[in-house]
PDB file of C-alpha atoms in Angstrom:
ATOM      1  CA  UNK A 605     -17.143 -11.821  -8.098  1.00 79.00           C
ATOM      2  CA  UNK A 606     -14.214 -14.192  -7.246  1.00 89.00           C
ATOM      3  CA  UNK A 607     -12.996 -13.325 -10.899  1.00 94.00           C
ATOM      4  CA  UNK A 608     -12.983  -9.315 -10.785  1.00 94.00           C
ATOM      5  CA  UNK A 609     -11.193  -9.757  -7.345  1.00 93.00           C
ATOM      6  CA  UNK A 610      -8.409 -11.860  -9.000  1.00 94.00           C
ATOM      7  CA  UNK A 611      -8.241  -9.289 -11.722  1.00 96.00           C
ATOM      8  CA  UNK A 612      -8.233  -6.450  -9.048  1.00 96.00           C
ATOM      9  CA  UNK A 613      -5.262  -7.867  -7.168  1.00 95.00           C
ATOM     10  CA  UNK A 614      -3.161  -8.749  -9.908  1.00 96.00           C
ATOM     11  CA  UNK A 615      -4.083  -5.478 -11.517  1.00 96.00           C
ATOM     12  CA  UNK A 616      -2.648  -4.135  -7.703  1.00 97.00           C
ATOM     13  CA  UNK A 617       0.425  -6.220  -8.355  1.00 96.00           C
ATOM     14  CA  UNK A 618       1.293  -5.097 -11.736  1.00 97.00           C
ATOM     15  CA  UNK A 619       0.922  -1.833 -10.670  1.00 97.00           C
ATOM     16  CA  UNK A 620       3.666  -2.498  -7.810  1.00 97.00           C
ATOM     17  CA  UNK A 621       6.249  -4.201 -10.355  1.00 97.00           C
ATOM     18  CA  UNK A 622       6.070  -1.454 -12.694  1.00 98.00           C
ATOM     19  CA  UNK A 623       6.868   0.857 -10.137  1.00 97.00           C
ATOM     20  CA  UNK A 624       9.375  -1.221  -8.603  1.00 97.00           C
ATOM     21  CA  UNK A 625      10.842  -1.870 -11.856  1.00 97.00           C
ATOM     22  CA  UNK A 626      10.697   1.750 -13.048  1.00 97.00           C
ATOM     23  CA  UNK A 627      12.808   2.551  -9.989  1.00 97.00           C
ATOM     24  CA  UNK A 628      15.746   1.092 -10.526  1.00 96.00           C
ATOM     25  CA  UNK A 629      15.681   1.963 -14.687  1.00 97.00           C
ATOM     26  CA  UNK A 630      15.577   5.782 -13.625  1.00 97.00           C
ATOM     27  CA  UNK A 631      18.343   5.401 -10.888  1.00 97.00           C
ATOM     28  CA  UNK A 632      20.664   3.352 -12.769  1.00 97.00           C
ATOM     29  CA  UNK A 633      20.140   5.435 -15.583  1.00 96.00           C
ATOM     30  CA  UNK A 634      21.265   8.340 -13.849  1.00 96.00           C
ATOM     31  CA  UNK A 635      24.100   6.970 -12.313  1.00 96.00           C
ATOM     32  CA  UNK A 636      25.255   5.590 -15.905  1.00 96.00           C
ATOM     33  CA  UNK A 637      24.581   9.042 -16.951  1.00 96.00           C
ATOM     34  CA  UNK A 638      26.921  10.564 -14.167  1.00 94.00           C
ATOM     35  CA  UNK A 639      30.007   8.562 -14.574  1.00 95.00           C
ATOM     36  CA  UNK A 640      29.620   8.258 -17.978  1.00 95.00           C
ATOM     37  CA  UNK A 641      29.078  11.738 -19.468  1.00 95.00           C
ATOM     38  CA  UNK A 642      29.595  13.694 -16.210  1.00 93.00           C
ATOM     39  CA  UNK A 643      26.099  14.892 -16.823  1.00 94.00           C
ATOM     40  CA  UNK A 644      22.987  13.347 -14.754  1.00 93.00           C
ATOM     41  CA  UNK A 645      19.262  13.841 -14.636  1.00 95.00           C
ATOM     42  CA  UNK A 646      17.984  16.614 -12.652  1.00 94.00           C
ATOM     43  CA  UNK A 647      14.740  15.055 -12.403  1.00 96.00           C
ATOM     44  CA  UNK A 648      15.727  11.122 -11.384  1.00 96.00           C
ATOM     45  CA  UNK A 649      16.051  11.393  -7.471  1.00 96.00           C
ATOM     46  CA  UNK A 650      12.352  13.236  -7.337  1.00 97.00           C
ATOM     47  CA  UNK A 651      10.995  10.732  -9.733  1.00 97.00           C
ATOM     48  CA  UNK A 652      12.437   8.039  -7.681  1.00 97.00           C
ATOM     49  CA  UNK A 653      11.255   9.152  -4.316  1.00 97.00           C
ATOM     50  CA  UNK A 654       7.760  10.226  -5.953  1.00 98.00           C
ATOM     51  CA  UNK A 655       7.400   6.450  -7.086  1.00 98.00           C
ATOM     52  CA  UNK A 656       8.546   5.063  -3.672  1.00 98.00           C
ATOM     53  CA  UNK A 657       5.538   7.374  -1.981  1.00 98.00           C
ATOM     54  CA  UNK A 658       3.013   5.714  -4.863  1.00 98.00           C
ATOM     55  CA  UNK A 659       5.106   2.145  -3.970  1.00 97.00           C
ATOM     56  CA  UNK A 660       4.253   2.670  -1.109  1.00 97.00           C
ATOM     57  CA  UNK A 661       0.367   3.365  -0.361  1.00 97.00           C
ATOM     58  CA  UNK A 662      -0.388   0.895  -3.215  1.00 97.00           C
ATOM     59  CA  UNK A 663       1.203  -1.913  -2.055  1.00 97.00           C
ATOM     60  CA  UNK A 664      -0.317  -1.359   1.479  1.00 97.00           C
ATOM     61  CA  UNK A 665      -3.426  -2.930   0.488  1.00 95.00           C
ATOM     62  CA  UNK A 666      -1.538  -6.083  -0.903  1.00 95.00           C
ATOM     63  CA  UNK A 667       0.100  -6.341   2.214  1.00 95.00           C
ATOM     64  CA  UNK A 668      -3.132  -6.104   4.577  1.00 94.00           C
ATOM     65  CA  UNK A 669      -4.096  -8.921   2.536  1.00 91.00           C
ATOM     66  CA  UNK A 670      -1.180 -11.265   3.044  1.00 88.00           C
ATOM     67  CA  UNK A 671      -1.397 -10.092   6.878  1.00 85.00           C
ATOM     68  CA  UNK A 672       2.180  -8.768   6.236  1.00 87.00           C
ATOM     69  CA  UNK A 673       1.402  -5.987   8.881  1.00 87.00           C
ATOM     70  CA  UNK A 674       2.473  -5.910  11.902  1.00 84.00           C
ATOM     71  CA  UNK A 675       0.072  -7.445  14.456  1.00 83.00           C
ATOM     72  CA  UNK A 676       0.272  -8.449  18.184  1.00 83.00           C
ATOM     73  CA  UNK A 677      -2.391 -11.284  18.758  1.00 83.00           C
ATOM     74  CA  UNK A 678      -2.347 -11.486  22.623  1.00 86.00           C
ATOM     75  CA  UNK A 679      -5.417 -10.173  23.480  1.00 88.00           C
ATOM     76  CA  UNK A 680      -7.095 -12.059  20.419  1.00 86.00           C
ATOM     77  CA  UNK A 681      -5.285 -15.422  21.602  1.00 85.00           C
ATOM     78  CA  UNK A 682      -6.526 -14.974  25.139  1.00 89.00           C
ATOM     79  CA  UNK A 683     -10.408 -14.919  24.167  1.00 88.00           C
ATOM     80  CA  UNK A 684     -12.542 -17.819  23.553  1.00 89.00           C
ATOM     81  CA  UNK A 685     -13.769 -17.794  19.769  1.00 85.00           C
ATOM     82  CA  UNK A 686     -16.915 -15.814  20.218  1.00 90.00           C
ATOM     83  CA  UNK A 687     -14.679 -13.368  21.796  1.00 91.00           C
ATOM     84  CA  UNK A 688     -12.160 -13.262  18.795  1.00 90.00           C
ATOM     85  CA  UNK A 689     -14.401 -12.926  16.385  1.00 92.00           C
ATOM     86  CA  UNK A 690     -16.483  -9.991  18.160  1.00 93.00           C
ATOM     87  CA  UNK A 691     -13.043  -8.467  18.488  1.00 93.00           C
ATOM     88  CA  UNK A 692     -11.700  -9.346  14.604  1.00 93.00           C
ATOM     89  CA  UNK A 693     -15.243  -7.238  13.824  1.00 95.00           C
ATOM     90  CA  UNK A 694     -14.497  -4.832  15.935  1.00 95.00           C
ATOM     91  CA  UNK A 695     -10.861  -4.136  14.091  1.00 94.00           C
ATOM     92  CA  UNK A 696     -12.655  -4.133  10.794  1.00 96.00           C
ATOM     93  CA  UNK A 697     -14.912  -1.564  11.614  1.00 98.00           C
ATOM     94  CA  UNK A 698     -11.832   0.124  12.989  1.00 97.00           C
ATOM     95  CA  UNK A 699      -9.941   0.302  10.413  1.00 97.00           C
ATOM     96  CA  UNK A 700     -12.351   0.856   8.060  1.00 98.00           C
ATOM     97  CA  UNK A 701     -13.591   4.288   9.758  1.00 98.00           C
ATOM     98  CA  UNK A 702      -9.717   5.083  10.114  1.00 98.00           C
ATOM     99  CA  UNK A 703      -9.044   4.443   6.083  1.00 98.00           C
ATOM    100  CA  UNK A 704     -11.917   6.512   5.250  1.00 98.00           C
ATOM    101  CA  UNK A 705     -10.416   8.864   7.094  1.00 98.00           C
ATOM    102  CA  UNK A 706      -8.065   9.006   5.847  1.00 98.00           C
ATOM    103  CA  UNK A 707      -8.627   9.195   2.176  1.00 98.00           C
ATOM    104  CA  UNK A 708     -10.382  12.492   3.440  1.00 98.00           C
ATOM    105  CA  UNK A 709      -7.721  14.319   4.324  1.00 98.00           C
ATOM    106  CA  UNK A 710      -5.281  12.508   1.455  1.00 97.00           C
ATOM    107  CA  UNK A 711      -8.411  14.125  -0.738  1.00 97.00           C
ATOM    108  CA  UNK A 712      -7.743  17.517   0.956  1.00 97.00           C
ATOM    109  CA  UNK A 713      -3.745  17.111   1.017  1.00 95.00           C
ATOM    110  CA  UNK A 714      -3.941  16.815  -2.533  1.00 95.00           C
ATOM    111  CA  UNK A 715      -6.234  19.446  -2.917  1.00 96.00           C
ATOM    112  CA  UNK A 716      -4.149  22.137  -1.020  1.00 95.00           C
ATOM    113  CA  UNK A 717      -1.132  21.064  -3.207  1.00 94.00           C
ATOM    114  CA  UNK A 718      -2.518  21.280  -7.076  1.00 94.00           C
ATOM    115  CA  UNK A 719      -0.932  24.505  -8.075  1.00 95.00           C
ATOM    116  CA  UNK A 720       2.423  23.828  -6.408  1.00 96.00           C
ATOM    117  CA  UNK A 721       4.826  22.738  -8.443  1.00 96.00           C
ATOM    118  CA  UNK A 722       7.628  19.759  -8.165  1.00 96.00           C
ATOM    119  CA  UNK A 723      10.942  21.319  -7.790  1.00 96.00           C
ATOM    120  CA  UNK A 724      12.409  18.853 -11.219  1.00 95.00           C
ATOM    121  CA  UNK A 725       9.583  17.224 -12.702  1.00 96.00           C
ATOM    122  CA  UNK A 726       7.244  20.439 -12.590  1.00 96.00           C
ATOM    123  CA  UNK A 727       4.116  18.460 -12.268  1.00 96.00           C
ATOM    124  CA  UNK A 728       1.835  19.412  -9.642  1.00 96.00           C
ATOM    125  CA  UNK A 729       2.217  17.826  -6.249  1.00 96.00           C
ATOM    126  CA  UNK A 730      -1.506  16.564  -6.658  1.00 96.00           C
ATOM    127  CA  UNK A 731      -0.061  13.429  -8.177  1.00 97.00           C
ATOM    128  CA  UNK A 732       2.173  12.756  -5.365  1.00 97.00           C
ATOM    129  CA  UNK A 733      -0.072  13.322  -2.842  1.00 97.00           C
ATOM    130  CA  UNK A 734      -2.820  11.516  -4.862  1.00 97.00           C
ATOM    131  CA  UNK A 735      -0.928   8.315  -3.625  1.00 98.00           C
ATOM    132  CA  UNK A 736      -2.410   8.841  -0.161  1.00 98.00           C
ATOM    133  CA  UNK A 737      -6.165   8.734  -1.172  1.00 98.00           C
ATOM    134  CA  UNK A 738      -5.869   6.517  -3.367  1.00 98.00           C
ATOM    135  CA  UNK A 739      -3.543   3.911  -1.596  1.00 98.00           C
ATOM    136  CA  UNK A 740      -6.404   4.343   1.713  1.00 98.00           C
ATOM    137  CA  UNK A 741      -9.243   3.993  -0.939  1.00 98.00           C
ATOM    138  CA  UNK A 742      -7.153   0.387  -1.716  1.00 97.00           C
ATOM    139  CA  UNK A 743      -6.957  -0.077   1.575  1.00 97.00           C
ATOM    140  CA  UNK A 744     -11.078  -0.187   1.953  1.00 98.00           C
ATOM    141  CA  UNK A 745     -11.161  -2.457  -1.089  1.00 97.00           C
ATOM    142  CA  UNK A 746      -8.610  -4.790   0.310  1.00 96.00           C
ATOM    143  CA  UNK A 747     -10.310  -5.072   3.483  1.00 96.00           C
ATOM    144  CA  UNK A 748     -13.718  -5.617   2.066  1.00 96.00           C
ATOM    145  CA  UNK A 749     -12.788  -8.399   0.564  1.00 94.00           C
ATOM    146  CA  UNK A 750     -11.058 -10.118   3.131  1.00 94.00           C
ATOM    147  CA  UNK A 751     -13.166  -9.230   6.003  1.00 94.00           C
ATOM    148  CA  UNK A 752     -15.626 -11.948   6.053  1.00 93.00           C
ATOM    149  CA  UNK A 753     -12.809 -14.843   6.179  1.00 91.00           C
ATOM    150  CA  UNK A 754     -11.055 -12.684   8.314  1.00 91.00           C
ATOM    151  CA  UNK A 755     -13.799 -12.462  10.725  1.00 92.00           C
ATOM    152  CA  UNK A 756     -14.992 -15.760  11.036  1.00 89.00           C
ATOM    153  CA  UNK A 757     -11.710 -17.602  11.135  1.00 84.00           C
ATOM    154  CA  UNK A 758      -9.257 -14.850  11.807  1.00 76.00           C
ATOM    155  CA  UNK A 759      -7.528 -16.037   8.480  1.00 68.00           C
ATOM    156  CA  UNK A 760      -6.597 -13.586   4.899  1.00 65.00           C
ATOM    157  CA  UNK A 761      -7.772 -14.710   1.771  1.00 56.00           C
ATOM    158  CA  UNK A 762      -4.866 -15.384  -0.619  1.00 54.00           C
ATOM    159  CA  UNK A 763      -2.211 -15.790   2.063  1.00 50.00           C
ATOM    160  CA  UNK A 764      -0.224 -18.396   1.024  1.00 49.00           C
ATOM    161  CA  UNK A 765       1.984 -20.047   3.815  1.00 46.00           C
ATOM    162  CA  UNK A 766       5.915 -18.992   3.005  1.00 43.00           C
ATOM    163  CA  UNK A 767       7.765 -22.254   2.844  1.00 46.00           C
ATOM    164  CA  UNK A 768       9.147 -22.790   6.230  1.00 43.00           C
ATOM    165  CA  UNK A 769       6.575 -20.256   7.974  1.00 45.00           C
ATOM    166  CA  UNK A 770       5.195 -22.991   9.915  1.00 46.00           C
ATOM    167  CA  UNK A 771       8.360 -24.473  10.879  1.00 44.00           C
ATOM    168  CA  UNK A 772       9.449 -21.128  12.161  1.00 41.00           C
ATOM    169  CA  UNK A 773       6.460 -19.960  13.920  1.00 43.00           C
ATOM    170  CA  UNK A 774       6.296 -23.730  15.805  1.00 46.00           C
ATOM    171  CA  UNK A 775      10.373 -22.769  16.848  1.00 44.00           C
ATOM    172  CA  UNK A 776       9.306 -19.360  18.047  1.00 44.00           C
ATOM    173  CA  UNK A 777       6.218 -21.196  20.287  1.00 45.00           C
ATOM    174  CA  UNK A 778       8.421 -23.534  21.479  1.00 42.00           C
TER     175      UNK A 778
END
């Protein structure tokens, strides 16, 4: 199990650096294009944007797991472990009923959208608005899998400390 998840979050990851680096190629490109030949790509600011919206909702999941969202821990810190963890429950089940949610309604988005047309690329906007269902279906996957270290010990599997993290959150407390 502990082997498909590595291979499932660095599959996540790979898919975020290919986007990331396909961004740049096509807006560079473009701009070399422009001052170059006078003549740019119709197409490279929709792609661009289009990947950014896939960028996005994919790397949302990656960042639940890092606990790189924002979060405001008062009412956590204030409760006496039982407490915490009945409330760290509580979130999961939370979010996990608002995900599913939402890759509902990314489902019917991109349903409503399949014969319209991108105004450049002329692909359907189901692929862009595929990025919502599938970046909330992530999300789910994400969160299973870091729920029950989350729960008991309010910690993310796979965070790794940034260097200087603690040193900065012990000059914040203090």
């Amino acid at each position: 199990m502990k082997r498909l998840e590595r291979i499932f979050v660095s599959a996540n990851g790979w898919a975020l650096i290919l986007i990331l680096g396909a961004m740049p190629l096509i807006v560079g490109a473009n701009i070399s294009l422009r001052y170059l030949t006078g003549h740019s790509l119709s197409w490279a600011d929709e792609a661009a944007r289009y990947l950014m919206i896939w960028m996005t909702f994919i790397g949302a999941g990656l960042a639940l797991r890092m606990g790189a969202h924002v979060a405001i821990t008062n009412l956590q810190d204030s409760l006496p472990g039982p407490g915490q963890k009945i409330l760290r429950g509580a979130l999961v089940v939370g979010l996990l009923i608002f995900f599913g949610f939402m890759v509902s309604v990314g489902i019917e988005y991109a349903q409503r959208m399949q014969f319209q047309l991108t105004p450049a690329l002329r692909v359907p906007f189901l692929y862009v608005y595929a990025a919502m269902p599938v970046g909330f279906l992530l999300l789910i996957v994400h969160l299973l899998l870091i729920a029950p270290q989350f729960v008991r010990a309010g910690t993310y599997k796979g965070a790794a400390p940034v260097q200087g993290d603690a040193a900065m959150r012990e000059g914040a407390n203090g």
